[in-house]
Short mmCIF file of C-alpha atoms in Angstrom, two decimals:
data_model
loop_
_atom_site.label_atom_id
_atom_site.label_comp_id
_atom_site.label_asym_id
_atom_site.label_seq_id
_atom_site.Cartn_x
_atom_site.Cartn_y
_atom_site.Cartn_z
CA MET A 14 0.00 0.00 0.00
CA GLN A 15 1.40 3.38 -1.04
CA VAL A 16 0.36 6.59 0.77
CA THR A 17 0.95 9.99 -0.86
CA PRO A 18 -0.10 13.36 0.70
CA LEU A 19 -2.66 15.31 -1.33
CA SER A 20 -1.94 18.76 0.09
CA SER A 21 -0.22 20.55 2.95
CA ASN A 22 -3.60 21.03 4.69
CA LEU A 23 -5.09 17.54 4.66
CA GLY A 24 -5.58 14.42 2.59
CA ALA A 25 -3.78 11.32 1.35
CA GLU A 26 -3.96 9.26 -1.85
CA ILE A 27 -3.84 5.49 -1.36
CA VAL A 28 -3.00 2.89 -3.98
CA GLY A 29 -2.41 -0.84 -3.65
CA ILE A 30 -5.39 -1.90 -1.55
CA ASP A 31 -8.71 -3.48 -2.59
CA LEU A 32 -11.61 -2.22 -0.46
CA GLU A 33 -14.11 -4.85 -1.64
CA GLY A 34 -13.28 -7.41 1.01
CA ILE A 35 -10.77 -6.02 3.48
CA ASN A 36 -10.07 -7.94 6.69
CA ASP A 37 -9.86 -6.63 10.26
CA ASN A 38 -6.19 -5.70 10.02
CA SER A 39 -6.72 -3.84 6.75
CA PHE A 40 -9.69 -1.97 8.21
CA ASP A 41 -7.60 -0.87 11.18
CA GLN A 42 -5.17 0.62 8.64
CA VAL A 43 -8.01 2.39 6.81
CA ASN A 44 -9.38 3.85 10.03
CA ARG A 45 -5.90 5.01 11.05
CA LEU A 46 -5.42 6.69 7.67
CA VAL A 47 -8.72 8.59 8.10
CA LEU A 48 -7.73 9.73 11.60
CA ASP A 49 -4.23 10.77 10.51
CA HIS A 50 -5.11 12.49 7.21
CA GLN A 51 -8.81 13.49 7.71
CA LEU A 52 -9.46 12.93 3.97
CA VAL A 53 -8.42 9.71 2.21
CA VAL A 54 -8.74 8.89 -1.51
CA PHE A 55 -8.47 5.24 -2.57
CA ARG A 56 -7.65 4.99 -6.27
CA ASN A 57 -8.55 2.32 -8.83
CA GLN A 58 -11.39 0.69 -6.93
CA SER A 59 -14.36 -1.31 -8.24
CA LEU A 60 -16.34 -1.22 -5.03
CA SER A 61 -19.81 -2.76 -5.29
CA PRO A 62 -22.78 -1.33 -3.35
CA GLU A 63 -22.65 -4.40 -1.11
CA GLY A 64 -18.93 -3.90 -0.53
CA GLN A 65 -19.49 -0.23 0.23
CA LEU A 66 -22.09 -1.09 2.84
CA ARG A 67 -19.86 -3.75 4.42
CA LEU A 68 -16.94 -1.36 4.70
CA SER A 69 -19.11 1.51 5.94
CA ARG A 70 -20.64 -0.64 8.69
CA ARG A 71 -17.18 -1.41 10.03
CA PHE A 72 -17.04 2.22 11.15
CA GLY A 73 -20.43 2.03 12.87
CA PRO A 74 -24.19 2.17 12.22
CA LEU A 75 -25.30 3.95 9.06
CA ASP A 76 -27.61 6.94 8.91
CA ILE A 77 -30.34 7.18 6.27
CA HIS A 78 -30.72 10.50 4.51
CA PRO A 79 -34.04 12.30 5.15
CA LEU A 80 -34.43 13.09 1.43
CA THR A 81 -35.55 9.53 0.82
CA GLN A 82 -36.49 10.22 -2.81
CA TYR A 83 -32.76 10.20 -3.61
CA ASN A 84 -31.84 7.03 -1.74
CA HIS A 85 -30.80 3.95 -3.71
CA PRO A 86 -33.92 1.87 -4.58
CA GLN A 87 -32.32 -1.35 -3.33
CA TYR A 88 -30.06 0.01 -0.60
CA PRO A 89 -31.71 2.87 1.31
CA GLU A 90 -28.49 3.52 3.28
CA ILE A 91 -26.91 4.68 0.01
CA PHE A 92 -27.68 8.27 -0.98
CA VAL A 93 -27.28 8.88 -4.72
CA LEU A 94 -25.63 12.02 -6.09
CA SER A 95 -26.34 12.19 -9.81
CA ASN A 96 -27.35 14.35 -12.76
CA GLU A 97 -28.69 11.37 -14.71
CA VAL A 98 -32.35 10.84 -15.54
CA LYS A 99 -33.87 7.42 -16.22
CA ASP A 100 -37.48 6.78 -17.26
CA GLY A 101 -38.20 10.45 -16.72
CA LYS A 102 -37.04 10.42 -13.08
CA PRO A 103 -33.79 11.73 -11.58
CA VAL A 104 -31.41 8.98 -10.51
CA GLY A 105 -30.24 11.11 -7.57
CA ILE A 106 -29.88 14.66 -6.30
CA THR A 107 -28.22 16.89 -8.90
CA ASP A 108 -26.27 19.37 -6.78
CA GLY A 109 -26.26 17.91 -3.29
CA GLY A 110 -24.09 19.70 -0.78
CA SER A 111 -23.26 22.82 -2.78
CA TYR A 112 -22.61 24.78 0.41
CA TRP A 113 -20.07 24.53 3.25
CA HIS A 114 -21.19 21.90 5.74
CA SER A 115 -20.37 18.80 7.74
CA ASP A 116 -22.62 15.85 6.93
CA PHE A 117 -25.62 15.43 9.19
CA ALA A 118 -24.57 18.28 11.49
CA PHE A 119 -28.33 18.85 11.75
CA ARG A 120 -28.63 15.55 13.67
CA GLU A 121 -28.32 15.03 17.42
CA ARG A 122 -25.59 12.55 16.43
CA PRO A 123 -23.68 14.22 13.56
CA ALA A 124 -21.93 12.03 11.02
CA LYS A 125 -18.69 10.30 11.90
CA VAL A 126 -17.32 9.36 8.47
CA THR A 127 -18.67 9.78 4.94
CA MET A 128 -17.79 7.48 2.04
CA LEU A 129 -18.26 8.42 -1.62
CA ASN A 130 -17.96 5.75 -4.31
CA ALA A 131 -17.53 7.11 -7.85
CA GLN A 132 -19.69 5.29 -10.42
CA LYS A 133 -19.63 7.78 -13.32
CA ILE A 134 -17.38 10.84 -13.42
CA PRO A 135 -17.35 13.67 -16.03
CA GLY A 136 -14.17 14.61 -17.82
CA SER A 137 -14.07 18.00 -16.08
CA GLY A 138 -15.92 20.05 -13.48
CA GLY A 139 -17.56 19.01 -10.25
CA ALA A 140 -14.62 19.23 -7.83
CA THR A 141 -15.27 18.85 -4.09
CA LEU A 142 -13.68 21.37 -1.72
CA PHE A 143 -12.42 20.36 1.72
CA VAL A 144 -11.20 22.28 4.78
CA ASN A 145 -9.29 20.87 7.76
CA MET A 146 -11.14 22.23 10.80
CA TYR A 147 -8.32 21.24 13.16
CA GLN A 148 -6.12 23.67 11.26
CA THR A 149 -8.68 26.47 11.20
CA TYR A 150 -9.13 26.15 14.98
CA ASP A 151 -5.39 26.07 15.62
CA GLU A 152 -4.90 29.21 13.54
CA LEU A 153 -7.93 31.08 14.87
CA GLY A 154 -7.08 34.31 16.67
CA GLN A 155 -6.84 33.99 20.46
CA GLU A 156 -9.54 36.62 21.00
CA VAL A 157 -12.03 34.69 18.88
CA LYS A 158 -11.01 31.39 20.52
CA GLU A 159 -11.92 32.87 23.89
CA GLU A 160 -15.22 34.19 22.54
CA VAL A 161 -16.35 30.81 21.16
CA GLN A 162 -15.06 28.64 24.00
CA ASP A 163 -17.98 26.78 25.65
CA ARG A 164 -20.51 28.38 23.30
CA ARG A 165 -23.05 26.37 21.33
CA ALA A 166 -24.57 27.14 17.94
CA VAL A 167 -27.80 26.12 16.24
CA HIS A 168 -27.58 23.96 13.11
CA ARG A 169 -30.47 23.96 10.64
CA TYR A 170 -30.77 21.57 7.72
CA ARG A 171 -30.28 23.53 4.49
CA LYS A 172 -31.28 26.58 6.54
CA LYS A 173 -34.76 25.41 5.50
CA ALA A 174 -34.01 26.83 2.04
CA ASP A 175 -34.18 30.47 3.19
CA PRO A 176 -34.18 32.84 0.19
CA GLY A 177 -30.67 34.00 -0.58
CA SER A 178 -28.98 31.50 1.73
CA GLU A 179 -26.05 29.40 0.62
CA THR A 180 -27.84 26.11 0.13
CA THR A 181 -29.00 23.60 -2.43
CA ARG A 182 -32.43 24.15 -3.93
CA VAL A 183 -34.68 21.21 -3.14
CA VAL A 184 -38.34 20.85 -2.23
CA MET A 185 -38.83 19.19 1.16
CA THR A 186 -42.12 17.63 2.21
CA ALA A 187 -43.81 18.58 5.47
CA GLU A 188 -42.75 15.20 6.87
CA GLN A 189 -39.11 15.80 5.91
CA LEU A 190 -39.16 19.26 7.46
CA ALA A 191 -40.62 17.86 10.67
CA ALA A 192 -37.92 15.16 10.75
CA THR A 193 -35.10 17.73 10.67
CA PRO A 194 -35.64 20.06 13.65
CA ASP A 195 -32.97 22.51 14.73
CA VAL A 196 -30.21 21.13 16.96
CA ASP A 197 -27.34 22.78 18.80
CA HIS A 198 -23.71 21.70 19.10
CA PRO A 199 -20.52 23.18 20.57
CA ILE A 200 -18.72 25.57 18.24
CA VAL A 201 -15.47 23.94 19.35
CA ARG A 202 -15.62 20.17 19.58
CA THR A 203 -13.06 17.69 20.84
CA HIS A 204 -12.51 14.71 18.57
CA PRO A 205 -13.41 11.55 20.53
CA GLU A 206 -10.57 9.47 19.04
CA THR A 207 -7.71 11.93 18.58
CA GLY A 208 -8.46 14.35 21.42
CA ARG A 209 -7.77 17.32 19.12
CA LYS A 210 -9.98 20.41 19.04
CA ALA A 211 -11.74 21.45 15.84
CA LEU A 212 -14.19 24.17 14.83
CA PHE A 213 -17.71 22.89 14.23
CA ALA A 214 -19.51 25.76 12.52
CA HIS A 215 -20.41 25.83 8.82
CA PRO A 216 -21.75 28.66 6.62
CA GLY A 217 -24.42 26.52 4.96
CA ILE A 218 -25.96 25.05 8.09
CA THR A 219 -25.02 26.99 11.27
CA VAL A 220 -27.50 29.80 11.86
CA LYS A 221 -27.04 31.38 15.29
CA ILE A 222 -25.20 31.22 18.61
CA LEU A 223 -27.14 30.39 21.75
CA GLY A 224 -27.08 33.09 24.40
CA MET A 225 -26.21 35.88 21.95
CA ASP A 226 -28.49 38.31 20.14
CA ASP A 227 -28.78 37.98 16.38
CA GLU A 228 -26.52 40.93 15.62
CA SER A 229 -23.58 40.05 17.86
CA GLY A 230 -23.94 36.31 17.30
CA GLY A 231 -24.18 36.80 13.56
CA ALA A 232 -21.07 38.97 13.57
CA LEU A 233 -19.11 36.34 15.48
CA LEU A 234 -20.25 33.57 13.13
CA GLY A 235 -19.30 35.78 10.20
CA ARG A 236 -15.76 36.12 11.57
CA ILE A 237 -15.52 32.35 11.97
CA PHE A 238 -16.86 31.69 8.47
CA ASP A 239 -14.57 34.26 6.87
CA HIS A 240 -11.63 32.64 8.61
CA CYS A 241 -12.48 29.04 7.74
CA THR A 242 -13.32 29.62 4.09
CA GLN A 243 -10.09 31.40 3.16
CA GLU A 244 -8.64 29.95 -0.01
CA LYS A 245 -5.42 29.01 1.77
CA TYR A 246 -7.32 26.42 3.82
CA GLN A 247 -9.18 24.84 0.88
CA TYR A 248 -8.19 21.70 -0.97
CA ALA A 249 -9.99 21.10 -4.29
CA TYR A 250 -10.29 17.38 -4.89
CA GLN A 251 -10.66 16.38 -8.56
CA TRP A 252 -12.58 13.17 -9.10
CA ARG A 253 -11.39 10.14 -11.07
CA LEU A 254 -13.40 7.10 -12.08
CA GLY A 255 -12.88 4.33 -9.54
CA ASP A 256 -12.15 6.67 -6.63
CA VAL A 257 -13.51 5.84 -3.20
CA VAL A 258 -13.23 8.82 -0.86
CA LEU A 259 -13.58 8.87 2.92
CA TRP A 260 -13.42 11.84 5.26
CA ASP A 261 -13.86 12.54 8.96
CA ASN A 262 -16.82 14.87 9.49
CA ARG A 263 -15.72 15.54 13.05
CA CYS A 264 -12.81 17.67 11.80
CA VAL A 265 -13.55 18.39 8.12
CA MET A 266 -16.10 20.53 6.31
CA HIS A 267 -16.70 20.29 2.60
CA LYS A 268 -18.57 21.78 -0.32
CA ALA A 269 -19.56 20.39 -3.71
CA THR A 270 -19.17 22.68 -6.71
CA THR A 271 -21.84 21.06 -8.89
CA GLY A 272 -24.30 23.79 -7.96
CA VAL A 273 -21.92 26.40 -9.36
CA VAL A 274 -20.12 24.61 -12.20
CA ALA A 275 -22.31 23.10 -14.91
CA VAL A 276 -21.59 19.38 -15.23
CA LYS A 277 -23.29 18.10 -18.36
CA GLU A 278 -21.60 14.72 -18.70
CA PRO A 279 -23.06 11.81 -16.68
CA ARG A 280 -22.11 11.88 -13.01
CA THR A 281 -23.21 9.34 -10.39
CA ILE A 282 -21.70 8.83 -6.94
CA PHE A 283 -22.93 6.53 -4.15
CA ARG A 284 -22.70 7.98 -0.64
CA THR A 285 -22.88 6.28 2.73
CA THR A 286 -22.72 8.16 6.03
CA ILE A 287 -21.68 6.61 9.32
CA MET A 288 -23.53 7.85 12.39
CA GLY A 289 -21.56 9.55 15.12
CA ASP A 290 -20.88 7.68 18.36
CA LYS A 291 -23.09 9.86 20.54
CA PRO A 292 -24.40 13.41 20.92
CA PHE A 293 -21.76 15.86 22.06
#
């Protein structure tokens, strides 16, 4: 197995391992790679949906996306990201995640790890941006660190599609809206496995700070967002066919660019999301 860094911020490229049927020792290596590099790209895979589910469940129980209309028809734990249309119906969501977020941060138990399995990839366009939230916390000004210490913020799924907000346009049913109530989490969280501190606030999903009025809380969130989204912290991952990508939502935020960049060639990616260990 060969490990090559992807950037100075985060990420590693892995070649020489087959994810379809890894054993316990190999999984321990995979988990260690995720913890050490936050973002891991396994090249040249042919991972089946069944293999993806087996590997995902090694990390823990899987969460099922509330937008059930985009879940795989045979495997509801797999959320389909796609611009394809078959029999007049979309295969998956076209521009899912085109805003800065951490997966399932709107849950009481936010996501632990996300896995994306590339099925069809266009020749260009559709990069995914990643930010190491350990790094953004470490490099946050001391004054702001003191301001956010022990504070909690409210996370709202897609900001309920507020006009003008940075979010993906999708129509949610009344049942889906009711199933995604607001939750609050610490702005600074401690990773349960590494013990490192990371920022846990995201422009596309974090809406206000508890115990602060809208003006002062909004200004503080704005400072955090401006800091975290600086270009120097971003890594733009370019997809290749056969890639399987894993990242640690506890210390990484990400953003798809498919809502900004037109991707006309077929694109289909299978996503599984591992539930976090417990509320925090």
